[in-house]
Structures are given as C-alpha cells and as structure tokens.
Amino acid sequence: MNKVILKAEDLDGYLTADDRRYIDQMDKIYREVMSSFSIMDKSRLDKEKRKEEANLIRLYTDMGMIMQEICRDVNALQVYSFKTPQESHPEASRVIAKLRDYRTPNEEFIYYIQRAYEMLFKLAYGGTTGSNKNYLIVKTPVDIPVQNFAVHKITNIDEKIENTVMCVMLRGALLPSMIMSKEIQEYSSKSYVTPFALFKISRDDKKHENDMEYILDLDRSYFNLEALDGKDLIFADPMNATGGSLVTVIKYLLSEGVKPKSIQFFNVIAALKGALRAVRALENCYVYTLWMDPVLNENAYIMPGLGDAGDRINGRDQESSPRNIIQLVADYGSNIAGLYRSQLREIENMVLKTDTH
C-alpha cells in the first residue's frame, strides 16, 4: 500500500516550552473539572449539585481566560469568541451547546454545522474593510408593471477567495468542506467554485495520544499536485483534536514540491494542543475555530468535545463495508445534493479522474 505515516512524537517536537507549560496547566485544571463531573453525575442532593455547578463555572472561566492569553500571543489562532464583539458570543455558545448535546438528532446537527461554518467564514473574511465593493444585481419574481431587479452591495473579497482549493480529509469533513465552498461561491463576484482535493487519512485508534500514528493512504486519495501549488489551501474539519491529520497532509505535499500560498484550517471545535501543533508545525497556517476546548484524553479525543462528528453528520458506517466518497455523497439525499450541486460536481469529477496524483 502507498502510505505516508506521521507519529505523535514528531508533532510534539514543534511545541514550544511555553506551549507545553500552558497544556500542562490546562490538564491540571481539567482534572478538577472531572472531579466535579463525577459529583454532579452521582449526587442526588440538589444543594450539592448547585455547589458543583458553581465550581464548574469557575473552572471553565479560568480555562477560558488562559486560552485567551495564549491566543493573544499566537496570532495564527483565531477563536470566534476571542475575536468578535461581546454581543456575538451568545450565538456561538448556543450553536456549540446544540452540537454538543447528545440529544441533538442528525438533521438538526447538520443544520447547526451549517450555521457554524457560516460564522467561521465571517470570522475569516467578514472583517475585510475598504472602499472596493462588489455589486450583486438580481432579477426578482416581481414583473408588474415591469420586470424588477435589486442591487446589493457587498465587500469585494475576490482576491482572498478565488485562489482557494478545498482540501477534504476524513469523512466528517466532506459536508463542512462543501459548506465552505458554497460560501466562497456566494461571495465571489464570478461565482467561483473551488476545486477539491480529497485525502484519505486515518489514525491508529489502537494507540494512545502520546504514541498515535497518522496514516495517509495515497491509493485512496484524489488530488492533483500541480493544482495545489501556489494555492490557498482550505481545510474544513469540524474537530481538530491533535492537528496530526493536517500536518501529515501538508508535510507530504511539501515533500512533493507543492508550495501552498497559505493554509487555513476551519474547525467548529479545536483542542488547544491540536491548534498549537498545527500553527507551530506549518508556515503561514491559520486556525479559525468557533470554540476551543482545553484538553485531550489518553485516546486523543477532545474533552468535553461532542463525540464523533463524522458519525453525527453522516451516520455510522458498517465496519465490514465503509462507504466511499461517492456513496457518502449519495446518502446525503436530494436536499443537500440540490443545495451543493456545483460542489458535488467538482467532487465527482475529481474522484472519477483516473490520473489523480
């Protein structure tokens, strides 16, 4: 098999002494958090539960302040609630709360994923200012007494978005990547539809966070190296736990002579350690995340996290017959197929090409 493997110890080598100190500090506080979890879960006394809820609020506030301090020093980490006005924060909190909730069903989960990526797009591109504007002129259904048109002015961000390629890792990243591509198409004055590059990458879940391996399967990936050179590469993965998948893909591309103009990583939730690893390991890499979670467990899962985002978006695969990209797209159904038809066409064209990389 034609594979590229990256090990966890290689990733940790990129962390600074300050990074390690912050991560250790967060791990220490989260051990207190888990003690509160245990009491809240087992206690039958309302008074005891309220006491632990207050303690939990205090601990989460402390962790939030530490993460804000880190992100002030690392400009490549862009966290929604740290970069937007205070009045925008409740919206992000509510979206994340709905995504975390184990009771949120599949269709509603997808709705909130769409909301999350619209907010992330605004975080990355909505702050662009200047006098250079684009005008959208649209024909409306009103044609009495004459055909009506409407004029809408938007900020011109063509130069920021029309050099981009959507890079899909992991199955849970397929729909978020389509959402980001659709946002780019809507804000482009030329209705630019991003090309797609599809990477089949997995991690060895028999291993732990400190000895994890990330495996890029080139035989089951679909991309064109020349089409990636000099481009702004966008990765939209709902969860960034360790940063290992992103670093594995980019290090491989660099070894093949590809020189990205920039790397932009869009996450609904990013673990502190994974976000730091990504921006430390890769030049000109920016992480945009709606929410930052403090720690990873020994199996490299984000805590408190939201579970397996891929399963919650796509439904679970049968272990004996996992779906390929085309089967996954087919299972999205007509509603999503109609909304993202241009993106699906690009994905299908890439998958069906015989000379992919």
C-alpha positions as CSV (number, residue, x, y, z in Angstrom):
1,M,0.0,0.0,0.0
2,N,1.2,3.5,-0.9
3,K,1.0,5.3,2.5
4,V,2.6,8.2,4.5
5,I,2.8,7.9,8.3
6,L,3.4,10.6,10.9
7,K,4.0,9.9,14.6
8,A,2.7,11.9,17.6
9,E,6.2,12.4,18.9
10,D,7.1,14.2,15.7
11,L,4.2,16.6,16.3
12,D,5.1,17.4,19.9
13,G,8.6,18.4,18.7
14,Y,7.1,21.5,17.2
15,L,5.6,22.8,20.6
16,T,7.5,25.5,22.5
17,A,8.3,25.4,26.2
18,D,5.5,27.9,26.8
19,D,3.1,25.7,24.8
20,R,3.9,22.8,27.0
21,R,3.5,24.8,30.2
22,Y,0.1,26.0,29.1
23,I,-1.0,22.5,28.1
24,D,0.1,21.1,31.5
25,Q,-1.7,23.9,33.2
26,M,-4.9,23.1,31.4
27,D,-4.6,19.4,32.1
28,K,-4.2,20.1,35.8
29,I,-7.4,22.3,35.9
30,Y,-9.3,19.7,33.9
31,R,-8.6,17.1,36.4
32,E,-10.5,19.3,38.9
33,V,-13.3,19.6,36.3
34,M,-13.6,15.9,36.0
35,S,-14.0,15.6,39.8
36,S,-16.9,18.0,39.6
37,F,-18.4,15.9,36.7
38,S,-18.3,12.8,38.9
39,I,-20.1,14.6,41.8
40,M,-22.7,16.1,39.5
41,D,-23.4,12.8,37.9
42,K,-23.7,10.8,41.1
43,S,-25.1,13.2,43.6
44,R,-28.9,13.1,44.4
45,L,-28.8,16.3,46.5
46,D,-29.8,19.5,44.7
47,K,-27.7,21.6,47.1
48,E,-24.5,19.6,46.3
49,K,-25.2,19.7,42.6
50,R,-25.6,23.5,42.6
51,K,-22.4,23.8,44.5
52,E,-20.5,21.8,41.9
53,E,-22.2,23.7,39.1
54,A,-20.8,26.9,40.5
55,N,-17.4,25.3,40.9
56,L,-17.6,24.1,37.3
57,I,-18.5,27.6,36.0
58,R,-15.4,29.0,37.9
59,L,-13.1,26.4,36.5
60,Y,-14.3,26.8,32.9
61,T,-13.9,30.6,33.3
62,D,-10.4,30.1,34.5
63,M,-9.6,27.9,31.5
64,G,-11.2,30.4,29.1
65,M,-9.0,33.2,30.4
66,I,-5.9,31.1,30.0
67,M,-6.8,30.2,26.4
68,Q,-7.5,33.9,25.6
69,E,-4.0,34.7,26.9
70,I,-2.4,32.0,24.7
71,C,-4.3,33.3,21.6
72,R,-3.3,36.9,22.2
73,D,0.3,35.7,21.9
74,V,-0.3,33.4,18.8
75,N,-2.0,35.5,16.1
76,A,-2.4,32.5,13.9
77,L,-5.0,31.1,16.3
78,Q,-8.4,32.9,15.6
79,V,-11.1,31.9,18.1
80,Y,-14.5,33.3,17.4
81,S,-15.4,34.4,20.9
82,F,-11.9,35.9,21.3
83,K,-12.1,38.0,18.1
84,T,-15.7,39.1,17.7
85,P,-17.7,41.6,19.7
86,Q,-19.3,40.5,23.0
87,E,-22.8,40.6,21.6
88,S,-21.8,37.8,19.1
89,H,-20.7,35.4,21.8
90,P,-24.1,34.0,22.9
91,E,-24.8,32.9,19.3
92,A,-21.6,30.9,19.2
93,S,-22.3,29.4,22.7
94,R,-25.8,28.3,21.7
95,V,-24.6,26.7,18.4
96,I,-21.9,24.8,20.2
97,A,-24.3,23.8,23.0
98,K,-26.7,22.3,20.5
99,L,-23.9,20.4,18.7
100,R,-22.5,19.0,22.0
101,D,-25.9,17.8,23.2
102,Y,-26.2,14.1,22.8
103,R,-30.0,14.5,22.2
104,T,-29.5,16.6,19.1
105,P,-30.6,14.4,16.1
106,N,-28.9,14.1,12.8
107,E,-30.8,16.6,10.7
108,E,-30.6,19.2,13.5
109,F,-26.9,18.5,14.0
110,I,-26.3,19.2,10.2
111,Y,-28.3,22.5,10.5
112,Y,-26.1,23.7,13.3
113,I,-22.9,22.6,11.5
114,Q,-24.1,24.8,8.6
115,R,-24.6,27.7,11.0
116,A,-21.2,27.1,12.5
117,Y,-19.4,27.3,9.1
118,E,-21.3,30.4,8.1
119,M,-20.0,32.0,11.3
120,L,-16.4,30.8,10.7
121,F,-16.5,32.2,7.1
122,K,-17.5,35.5,8.6
123,L,-14.7,35.3,11.1
124,A,-12.1,34.7,8.4
125,Y,-13.4,37.1,5.7
126,G,-16.2,39.2,7.2
127,G,-13.8,41.7,8.8
128,T,-12.4,42.8,5.5
129,T,-12.8,46.5,5.0
130,G,-12.1,49.0,2.3
131,S,-13.8,51.0,-0.4
132,N,-13.6,48.3,-3.0
133,K,-17.1,46.9,-3.4
134,N,-18.9,44.3,-5.5
135,Y,-22.5,44.8,-6.6
136,L,-24.9,41.9,-7.0
137,I,-27.8,42.6,-9.4
138,V,-30.5,40.0,-9.1
139,K,-33.7,39.5,-11.1
140,T,-36.7,39.1,-8.7
141,P,-40.0,37.3,-9.3
142,V,-41.9,40.6,-9.5
143,D,-42.7,41.6,-13.1
144,I,-45.6,44.0,-12.8
145,P,-45.7,46.7,-14.1
146,V,-42.2,45.8,-15.4
147,Q,-39.5,43.3,-14.5
148,N,-37.9,44.2,-11.2
149,F,-34.2,44.0,-10.3
150,A,-32.5,44.5,-6.9
151,V,-29.0,45.9,-6.3
152,H,-27.0,44.6,-3.3
153,K,-23.5,45.9,-2.3
154,I,-21.0,43.5,-0.7
155,T,-17.3,43.8,0.1
156,N,-15.0,42.7,-2.6
157,I,-13.1,39.7,-1.3
158,D,-12.4,38.0,-4.7
159,E,-8.6,38.2,-4.2
160,K,-8.9,36.4,-0.9
161,I,-11.2,33.6,-2.0
162,E,-10.6,33.0,-5.7
163,N,-7.2,31.2,-5.3
164,T,-8.6,28.6,-2.9
165,V,-8.7,24.8,-3.1
166,M,-10.9,22.9,-0.7
167,C,-8.9,20.0,0.8
168,V,-11.0,17.2,2.4
169,M,-9.6,14.9,5.0
170,L,-11.6,12.4,6.9
171,R,-15.3,11.6,6.1
172,G,-16.7,14.0,8.7
173,A,-15.0,16.9,6.8
174,L,-16.9,16.3,3.5
175,L,-20.1,18.2,4.2
176,P,-18.3,21.1,6.1
177,S,-15.9,21.4,3.1
178,M,-18.9,21.7,0.7
179,I,-20.5,24.4,3.0
180,M,-17.3,26.4,2.9
181,S,-17.0,26.1,-0.8
182,K,-20.6,27.2,-1.2
183,E,-19.9,30.3,1.0
184,I,-17.0,31.2,-1.3
185,Q,-19.1,30.7,-4.3
186,E,-21.8,33.0,-2.9
187,Y,-19.4,35.8,-2.0
188,S,-17.4,35.6,-5.3
189,S,-18.4,38.2,-7.9
190,K,-17.8,35.4,-10.5
191,S,-19.5,32.6,-8.6
192,Y,-16.1,30.9,-8.2
193,V,-16.5,27.2,-7.3
194,T,-13.4,25.8,-5.6
195,P,-11.6,22.8,-6.9
196,F,-11.5,19.9,-4.5
197,A,-8.7,17.7,-3.3
198,L,-9.6,14.5,-1.4
199,F,-7.2,12.9,1.1
200,K,-7.9,9.5,2.8
201,I,-6.3,9.8,6.2
202,S,-6.8,7.9,9.4
203,R,-5.2,7.5,12.8
204,D,-4.5,4.2,14.5
205,D,-7.1,4.1,17.3
206,K,-5.3,1.2,18.9
207,K,-2.7,3.7,20.0
208,H,-2.8,6.4,22.6
209,E,-2.4,10.2,22.2
210,N,1.3,10.1,23.1
211,D,2.2,7.4,20.5
212,M,-0.6,8.0,17.9
213,E,0.2,7.4,14.2
214,Y,-1.5,9.2,11.3
215,I,-1.8,7.3,8.0
216,L,-2.3,9.0,4.7
217,D,-3.5,6.4,2.1
218,L,-2.4,7.7,-1.3
219,D,-4.1,4.9,-3.2
220,R,-7.5,6.1,-1.9
221,S,-6.9,9.8,-2.2
222,Y,-7.8,12.0,-5.2
223,F,-5.9,15.2,-5.9
224,N,-3.7,16.9,-8.5
225,L,-0.3,18.2,-7.1
226,E,0.0,20.9,-9.8
227,A,-3.4,22.2,-8.9
228,L,-2.4,22.7,-5.3
229,D,0.9,24.6,-5.9
230,G,0.7,28.3,-5.0
231,K,-2.9,28.0,-3.8
232,D,-4.6,29.0,-0.6
233,L,-5.5,25.6,0.8
234,I,-8.6,25.4,2.9
235,F,-9.3,22.5,5.3
236,A,-12.7,22.4,7.0
237,D,-12.7,19.7,9.6
238,P,-15.3,20.0,12.3
239,M,-13.0,18.7,15.0
240,N,-9.3,19.4,15.4
241,A,-8.1,17.1,18.2
242,T,-4.4,16.7,17.7
243,G,-3.6,18.5,14.4
244,G,-2.0,15.3,13.2
245,S,-4.1,14.8,10.0
246,L,-3.5,18.3,8.8
247,V,0.3,18.2,9.4
248,T,0.6,14.8,7.8
249,V,-1.1,16.0,4.6
250,I,0.8,19.3,4.4
251,K,4.2,17.7,5.1
252,Y,3.5,15.2,2.3
253,L,2.6,18.0,-0.1
254,L,5.7,19.9,0.8
255,S,7.9,16.8,0.2
256,E,6.4,16.6,-3.3
257,G,7.4,20.2,-4.1
258,V,4.0,21.8,-3.5
259,K,4.3,25.3,-2.0
260,P,1.0,26.5,-0.7
261,K,0.4,30.2,-0.6
262,S,-1.4,29.7,2.7
263,I,-3.1,27.1,4.8
264,Q,-6.4,27.8,6.5
265,F,-7.9,25.3,8.9
266,F,-11.6,25.8,9.9
267,N,-12.8,23.9,12.9
268,V,-16.1,24.0,14.9
269,I,-14.1,22.8,17.9
270,A,-10.3,22.7,18.2
271,A,-8.4,21.3,21.2
272,L,-5.7,23.7,22.5
273,K,-2.9,21.2,21.8
274,G,-4.0,20.4,18.3
275,A,-4.4,24.1,17.4
276,L,-0.9,24.9,18.7
277,R,0.7,21.9,16.9
278,A,-0.8,23.0,13.6
279,V,0.4,26.6,13.7
280,R,3.8,25.7,15.1
281,A,4.4,22.9,12.6
282,L,3.3,24.7,9.4
283,E,4.4,28.0,8.0
284,N,1.7,30.5,7.0
285,C,-1.0,28.4,8.7
286,Y,-4.1,29.9,10.3
287,V,-6.5,28.1,12.5
288,Y,-10.1,29.5,12.7
289,T,-12.2,27.9,15.3
290,L,-15.7,28.6,16.7
291,W,-14.7,27.1,20.0
292,M,-11.6,26.0,21.8
293,D,-11.7,23.0,24.1
294,P,-9.0,22.6,26.8
295,V,-7.6,19.1,26.7
296,L,-7.4,15.6,25.1
297,N,-7.9,12.3,26.8
298,E,-5.4,9.5,26.5
299,N,-7.2,8.2,23.4
300,A,-6.7,11.6,21.7
301,Y,-10.4,12.6,21.9
302,I,-11.3,16.2,22.6
303,M,-12.8,16.9,26.1
304,P,-15.6,17.9,26.7
305,G,-15.9,17.6,22.9
306,L,-19.1,16.4,21.1
307,G,-18.4,12.8,20.2
308,D,-17.6,11.6,16.7
309,A,-18.6,14.5,14.4
310,G,-18.4,12.3,11.3
311,D,-20.8,9.8,12.7
312,R,-23.2,12.5,13.8
313,I,-23.2,14.1,10.3
314,N,-23.1,11.1,8.1
315,G,-24.4,8.2,10.2
316,R,-22.2,5.3,11.2
317,D,-20.5,3.0,8.6
318,Q,-20.7,-0.7,8.9
319,E,-17.2,-1.8,9.8
320,S,-17.1,-4.5,7.2
321,S,-18.2,-2.2,4.3
322,P,-17.3,1.5,4.8
323,R,-18.7,3.9,2.2
324,N,-16.5,5.5,-0.3
325,I,-16.9,9.2,-1.2
326,I,-19.4,8.7,-4.0
327,Q,-21.6,6.5,-1.7
328,L,-21.4,9.1,1.1
329,V,-22.5,11.8,-1.3
330,A,-25.4,9.7,-2.5
331,D,-26.5,9.2,1.1
332,Y,-26.7,12.9,1.7
333,G,-30.0,12.9,-0.2
334,S,-31.7,15.3,-2.6
335,N,-31.9,18.3,-0.3
336,I,-28.2,18.6,0.2
337,A,-27.5,17.5,-3.4
338,G,-29.6,20.3,-4.7
339,L,-28.1,22.9,-2.4
340,Y,-24.5,22.0,-3.1
341,R,-24.8,20.7,-6.7
342,S,-21.8,22.7,-8.0
343,Q,-19.6,21.4,-5.2
344,L,-20.8,17.8,-5.8
345,R,-20.0,18.1,-9.5
346,E,-16.4,19.2,-8.6
347,I,-16.0,16.3,-6.2
348,E,-17.4,13.7,-8.6
349,N,-15.1,15.0,-11.4
350,M,-12.0,14.6,-9.1
351,V,-13.0,11.1,-7.9
352,L,-13.8,9.8,-11.4
353,K,-10.5,11.0,-12.9
354,T,-8.1,8.2,-13.5
355,D,-4.8,10.2,-13.1
356,T,-5.3,11.7,-9.6
357,H,-1.9,12.3,-8.2
